[in-house]
Amino acid sequence: MDEKDKMKARLLEAKKKSGKEKESALMAVAEEFQAAEAYNELGIYYKDETGEPEKALEMFEKGIALSPRTAALYNNQASCYVNMAVKSEERREEHMAAAVSLFEKAGKLNSVGYFFLGNLYMPKINPPFPDDYEKAAGYFKKVDRDAGACWFSALNKLGIYYYHEKKDYVRAAACFSLAVKLGGTDKQYKNNFEMAFSKVRNRKFWKEKMDALELPGQIDEMAETGEKRLIPVCPRCKSREIGRYSVAENLRRSLAGGIKKKIHYHSYCKKCGYEW
Ligand SMILES: [Zn+2]
């Protein structure tokens, strides 16, 4: 058994203990092996079990000194600051800023950090962070496959953003269907797809496009090129600059033209003026 395995075995034993015994066993592993994993566990212990965020931060900091590229250490520090921001009113802004900056640091190492950041701004989830759907969506777009199951969850949340905030059912359905296709097993993703797709027009056209999707980064392009193809063309000059007359507008134009003139065109070409 090499040192690393020995440390892992001891760490596992320590994690099974509770209270003060757990604390001293973890500390022993941390100091003996100079192991970032053990400092991480100690930090979690102080953060979640004893509610001592300052002590927790110190432990994560020791872990970072030993292993500066471990995303979990920054995420856990950030989560400490979120807890502190909830509790302390006078230092709230400062703690919130620290949390954001640490999650961003983590996100550069593993995109799950961006997932946590997106969640901070999702409506009605994480006070004191303000509801900011746009910001949340921006972070969810940065989540990649290295985030594991959070990748699918981020896609699902992005879909919810398109659905509720943008009423963009094509992009929403594309997000949900891709979450399922890439391996997301949550039943909710499939239900959300059904819900969004039922609101999509030209379903046959879009289904094909969605089935061809392989990665989230392709959704915008799929939607844009698809939308362009669905825009009608002027029968005379082939321009795509088409306007539509509303029923009210047709009525107004009919009245303006006199009692006998009934206008019933739906569309007009902005380029050549043709009406149909
Ligand atoms: Zn035309």
Short mmCIF file of C-alpha atoms and ligand atoms in Angstrom, two decimals:
data_model
loop_
_atom_site.label_atom_id
_atom_site.label_comp_id
_atom_site.label_asym_id
_atom_site.label_seq_id
_atom_site.Cartn_x
_atom_site.Cartn_y
_atom_site.Cartn_z
CA MET A 1 0.00 0.00 0.00
CA ASP A 2 1.56 3.31 -0.97
CA GLU A 3 1.27 6.53 1.01
CA LYS A 4 -1.70 7.78 -0.97
CA ASP A 5 -3.73 4.60 -0.39
CA LYS A 6 -2.76 4.63 3.27
CA MET A 7 -3.98 8.21 3.57
CA LYS A 8 -7.24 7.39 1.77
CA ALA A 9 -7.92 4.45 4.09
CA ARG A 10 -7.23 6.55 7.19
CA LEU A 11 -9.39 9.37 5.84
CA LEU A 12 -12.26 6.96 5.26
CA GLU A 13 -11.96 5.71 8.84
CA ALA A 14 -11.89 9.27 10.18
CA LYS A 15 -14.98 10.24 8.20
CA LYS A 16 -16.95 7.44 9.84
CA LYS A 17 -16.39 8.93 13.31
CA SER A 18 -18.41 11.79 14.73
CA GLY A 19 -18.00 14.90 16.83
CA LYS A 20 -14.68 15.64 18.52
CA GLU A 21 -13.35 12.19 17.60
CA LYS A 22 -13.92 12.90 13.96
CA GLU A 23 -12.23 16.28 14.28
CA SER A 24 -9.06 14.90 15.86
CA ALA A 25 -8.88 11.92 13.52
CA LEU A 26 -9.19 14.20 10.49
CA MET A 27 -6.60 16.57 11.91
CA ALA A 28 -4.19 13.69 12.45
CA VAL A 29 -4.54 12.57 8.82
CA ALA A 30 -4.20 16.13 7.54
CA GLU A 31 -1.01 16.80 9.46
CA GLU A 32 0.62 13.42 9.05
CA PHE A 33 0.10 13.16 5.29
CA GLN A 34 -0.10 16.87 4.46
CA ALA A 35 -3.19 15.88 2.49
CA ALA A 36 -5.43 18.50 0.88
CA GLU A 37 -8.31 15.98 0.94
CA ALA A 38 -8.12 15.77 4.72
CA TYR A 39 -8.06 19.56 5.11
CA ASN A 40 -11.07 19.68 2.80
CA GLU A 41 -12.94 17.24 5.05
CA LEU A 42 -11.97 19.25 8.13
CA GLY A 43 -13.28 22.39 6.46
CA ILE A 44 -16.58 20.66 5.67
CA TYR A 45 -16.73 19.48 9.28
CA TYR A 46 -16.39 23.06 10.63
CA LYS A 47 -18.67 24.47 7.95
CA ASP A 48 -21.54 22.00 8.25
CA GLU A 49 -21.24 20.25 11.59
CA THR A 50 -19.99 22.81 14.10
CA GLY A 51 -20.95 25.97 12.22
CA GLU A 52 -17.55 27.65 12.51
CA PRO A 53 -17.00 29.25 9.11
CA GLU A 54 -13.76 31.05 10.05
CA LYS A 55 -12.16 27.77 11.09
CA ALA A 56 -13.56 26.11 7.96
CA LEU A 57 -12.06 28.81 5.72
CA GLU A 58 -8.68 28.31 7.36
CA MET A 59 -8.78 24.57 6.66
CA PHE A 60 -9.74 25.05 3.01
CA GLU A 61 -6.93 27.60 2.73
CA LYS A 62 -4.45 25.00 4.01
CA GLY A 63 -5.81 22.55 1.46
CA ILE A 64 -5.39 25.10 -1.32
CA ALA A 65 -1.78 25.74 -0.28
CA LEU A 66 -1.12 22.01 -0.80
CA SER A 67 -3.28 21.54 -3.89
CA PRO A 68 -4.03 24.85 -5.63
CA ARG A 69 -5.84 23.22 -8.58
CA THR A 70 -8.54 21.38 -6.63
CA ALA A 71 -11.83 23.05 -7.56
CA ALA A 72 -13.74 21.58 -4.60
CA LEU A 73 -11.64 23.57 -2.12
CA TYR A 74 -12.63 26.87 -3.74
CA ASN A 75 -16.26 25.79 -4.07
CA ASN A 76 -16.36 24.90 -0.39
CA GLN A 77 -14.76 28.19 0.60
CA ALA A 78 -17.29 29.99 -1.57
CA SER A 79 -20.13 28.11 0.05
CA CYS A 80 -18.79 29.22 3.47
CA TYR A 81 -19.00 32.82 2.34
CA VAL A 82 -22.56 32.27 1.10
CA ASN A 83 -23.51 31.04 4.59
CA MET A 84 -21.76 34.03 6.15
CA ALA A 85 -23.51 36.43 3.79
CA VAL A 86 -26.87 35.03 4.89
CA LYS A 87 -26.03 35.56 8.55
CA SER A 88 -24.14 38.83 8.61
CA GLU A 89 -26.01 41.90 7.52
CA GLU A 90 -23.23 44.45 7.80
CA ARG A 91 -20.60 42.41 5.93
CA ARG A 92 -23.09 40.87 3.49
CA GLU A 93 -21.84 42.57 0.31
CA GLU A 94 -18.25 41.71 1.10
CA HIS A 95 -19.06 38.03 1.73
CA MET A 96 -21.16 37.81 -1.42
CA ALA A 97 -18.35 39.23 -3.51
CA ALA A 98 -15.91 36.75 -1.98
CA ALA A 99 -18.26 33.86 -2.78
CA VAL A 100 -18.64 34.91 -6.41
CA SER A 101 -14.93 35.35 -6.93
CA LEU A 102 -14.15 31.93 -5.42
CA PHE A 103 -16.81 30.14 -7.44
CA GLU A 104 -15.34 31.76 -10.55
CA LYS A 105 -11.89 30.58 -9.60
CA ALA A 106 -13.30 27.07 -9.14
CA GLY A 107 -15.20 27.32 -12.43
CA LYS A 108 -11.96 27.79 -14.34
CA LEU A 109 -10.71 24.46 -12.94
CA ASN A 110 -13.99 22.57 -13.19
CA SER A 111 -17.13 24.07 -14.66
CA VAL A 112 -19.29 22.84 -11.79
CA GLY A 113 -18.27 26.15 -10.17
CA TYR A 114 -20.30 27.95 -12.86
CA PHE A 115 -23.24 25.72 -12.05
CA PHE A 116 -23.15 26.87 -8.42
CA LEU A 117 -22.84 30.48 -9.60
CA GLY A 118 -25.86 30.11 -11.86
CA ASN A 119 -27.87 28.74 -8.95
CA LEU A 120 -27.00 31.76 -6.81
CA TYR A 121 -28.90 34.01 -9.20
CA MET A 122 -31.82 31.73 -10.05
CA PRO A 123 -35.07 33.37 -8.96
CA LYS A 124 -36.19 32.65 -5.40
CA ILE A 125 -33.48 30.17 -4.54
CA ASN A 126 -30.59 31.91 -2.91
CA PRO A 127 -31.27 35.00 -0.91
CA PRO A 128 -29.43 37.31 -0.30
CA PHE A 129 -28.30 36.98 -3.91
CA PRO A 130 -30.62 38.93 -6.18
CA ASP A 131 -32.86 37.18 -8.73
CA ASP A 132 -31.10 37.60 -12.03
CA TYR A 133 -32.20 35.14 -14.70
CA GLU A 134 -29.86 36.61 -17.33
CA LYS A 135 -26.83 36.23 -15.13
CA ALA A 136 -27.86 32.72 -14.10
CA ALA A 137 -28.34 31.69 -17.75
CA GLY A 138 -24.93 33.14 -18.64
CA TYR A 139 -23.28 30.93 -16.03
CA PHE A 140 -25.29 27.83 -16.95
CA LYS A 141 -24.07 28.23 -20.53
CA LYS A 142 -20.50 27.89 -19.30
CA VAL A 143 -21.12 24.53 -17.62
CA ASP A 144 -19.44 21.71 -19.52
CA ARG A 145 -19.28 17.92 -19.40
CA ASP A 146 -16.57 18.02 -16.71
CA ALA A 147 -19.36 19.02 -14.32
CA GLY A 148 -20.90 15.52 -14.54
CA ALA A 149 -24.57 15.38 -13.62
CA CYS A 150 -24.54 19.16 -13.06
CA TRP A 151 -24.05 19.48 -16.81
CA PHE A 152 -27.53 18.07 -17.45
CA SER A 153 -29.01 20.03 -14.59
CA ALA A 154 -27.51 23.26 -15.97
CA LEU A 155 -29.04 22.49 -19.37
CA ASN A 156 -32.39 21.86 -17.74
CA LYS A 157 -32.20 25.16 -15.89
CA LEU A 158 -31.19 26.95 -19.07
CA GLY A 159 -34.27 25.42 -20.67
CA ILE A 160 -36.42 26.74 -17.83
CA TYR A 161 -34.94 30.18 -18.40
CA TYR A 162 -35.79 30.08 -22.12
CA TYR A 163 -39.25 28.77 -21.36
CA HIS A 164 -40.34 31.17 -18.63
CA GLU A 165 -38.20 34.22 -19.15
CA LYS A 166 -37.83 34.35 -22.95
CA LYS A 167 -40.90 32.34 -24.04
CA ASP A 168 -38.46 30.82 -26.54
CA TYR A 169 -39.90 27.33 -26.76
CA VAL A 170 -37.54 26.13 -29.50
CA ARG A 171 -34.42 26.84 -27.45
CA ALA A 172 -36.13 25.56 -24.30
CA ALA A 173 -37.13 22.26 -25.93
CA ALA A 174 -33.64 21.93 -27.44
CA CYS A 175 -32.06 22.31 -23.98
CA PHE A 176 -34.36 19.72 -22.40
CA SER A 177 -34.01 17.20 -25.23
CA LEU A 178 -30.23 17.55 -25.17
CA ALA A 179 -30.12 17.03 -21.41
CA VAL A 180 -31.88 13.70 -21.96
CA LYS A 181 -29.80 12.79 -25.01
CA LEU A 182 -26.47 13.44 -23.27
CA GLY A 183 -27.42 11.10 -20.45
CA GLY A 184 -29.44 13.08 -17.95
CA THR A 185 -31.64 10.54 -16.19
CA ASP A 186 -33.87 12.91 -14.23
CA LYS A 187 -37.47 12.26 -15.26
CA GLN A 188 -38.15 15.99 -15.05
CA TYR A 189 -36.02 16.69 -18.13
CA LYS A 190 -38.26 14.55 -20.32
CA ASN A 191 -41.41 16.08 -18.87
CA ASN A 192 -40.03 19.55 -19.44
CA PHE A 193 -39.25 18.64 -23.04
CA GLU A 194 -42.84 17.50 -23.64
CA MET A 195 -44.12 20.71 -22.08
CA ALA A 196 -41.88 23.01 -24.16
CA PHE A 197 -42.13 21.05 -27.40
CA SER A 198 -45.93 21.11 -27.29
CA LYS A 199 -45.67 24.90 -27.65
CA VAL A 200 -43.32 24.76 -30.63
CA ARG A 201 -44.75 25.50 -34.07
CA ASN A 202 -43.50 23.56 -37.13
CA ARG A 203 -42.72 20.62 -34.89
CA LYS A 204 -41.66 18.21 -37.63
CA PHE A 205 -39.11 20.72 -38.90
CA TRP A 206 -37.71 21.38 -35.42
CA LYS A 207 -37.72 17.77 -34.25
CA GLU A 208 -35.22 16.89 -36.97
CA LYS A 209 -32.99 19.79 -36.02
CA MET A 210 -33.14 18.92 -32.33
CA ASP A 211 -32.39 15.26 -32.97
CA ALA A 212 -29.24 16.29 -34.83
CA LEU A 213 -27.92 18.33 -31.90
CA GLU A 214 -24.82 16.97 -30.21
CA LEU A 215 -23.66 19.71 -27.87
CA PRO A 216 -25.26 22.65 -26.04
CA GLY A 217 -23.01 25.08 -27.92
CA GLN A 218 -24.95 24.24 -31.12
CA ILE A 219 -28.35 25.29 -29.82
CA ASP A 220 -28.11 28.98 -30.74
CA GLU A 221 -26.95 28.24 -34.27
CA MET A 222 -29.66 25.62 -34.76
CA ALA A 223 -32.32 28.08 -33.60
CA GLU A 224 -31.02 30.96 -35.71
CA THR A 225 -30.62 29.07 -38.99
CA GLY A 226 -33.93 27.29 -38.41
CA GLU A 227 -35.78 30.51 -37.75
CA LYS A 228 -34.31 32.02 -40.91
CA ARG A 229 -35.55 29.10 -43.00
CA LEU A 230 -39.04 29.42 -41.56
CA ILE A 231 -39.34 33.09 -42.39
CA PRO A 232 -41.52 33.46 -45.49
CA VAL A 233 -40.16 34.81 -48.75
CA CYS A 234 -41.72 37.45 -51.01
CA PRO A 235 -43.26 35.54 -53.98
CA ARG A 236 -42.18 38.33 -56.33
CA CYS A 237 -38.67 39.41 -55.36
CA LYS A 238 -37.68 36.63 -52.89
CA SER A 239 -36.85 39.14 -50.16
CA ARG A 240 -37.15 37.87 -46.59
CA GLU A 241 -38.10 41.34 -45.36
CA ILE A 242 -41.73 40.56 -44.82
CA GLY A 243 -44.30 42.52 -42.84
CA ARG A 244 -47.67 41.31 -41.62
CA TYR A 245 -51.00 43.10 -41.54
CA SER A 246 -53.06 42.60 -38.44
CA VAL A 247 -56.84 42.15 -38.70
CA ALA A 248 -57.29 45.61 -37.18
CA GLU A 249 -54.94 47.13 -39.72
CA ASN A 250 -56.79 45.52 -42.64
CA LEU A 251 -60.05 46.85 -41.25
CA ARG A 252 -58.60 50.34 -40.88
CA ARG A 253 -57.29 50.25 -44.45
CA SER A 254 -60.61 48.93 -45.72
CA LEU A 255 -62.50 51.76 -44.03
CA ALA A 256 -60.04 54.32 -45.33
CA GLY A 257 -60.53 52.99 -48.84
CA GLY A 258 -64.33 53.36 -48.72
CA ILE A 259 -67.19 51.00 -47.96
CA LYS A 260 -66.72 48.78 -50.99
CA LYS A 261 -62.99 48.28 -50.69
CA LYS A 262 -62.26 45.22 -48.60
CA ILE A 263 -58.64 44.56 -47.93
CA HIS A 264 -57.67 41.10 -46.82
CA TYR A 265 -53.95 40.80 -47.45
CA HIS A 266 -51.94 39.13 -44.70
CA SER A 267 -48.42 39.99 -45.73
CA TYR A 268 -46.45 42.58 -47.62
CA CYS A 269 -42.90 42.81 -48.90
CA LYS A 270 -40.92 45.61 -47.36
CA LYS A 271 -38.64 45.70 -50.38
CA CYS A 272 -40.91 45.68 -53.44
CA GLY A 273 -44.26 46.42 -51.79
CA TYR A 274 -45.99 43.29 -53.10
CA GLU A 275 -49.00 42.21 -51.04
CA TRP A 276 -50.45 38.72 -50.63
ZN ZN B 1 -40.78 41.62 -52.78
#
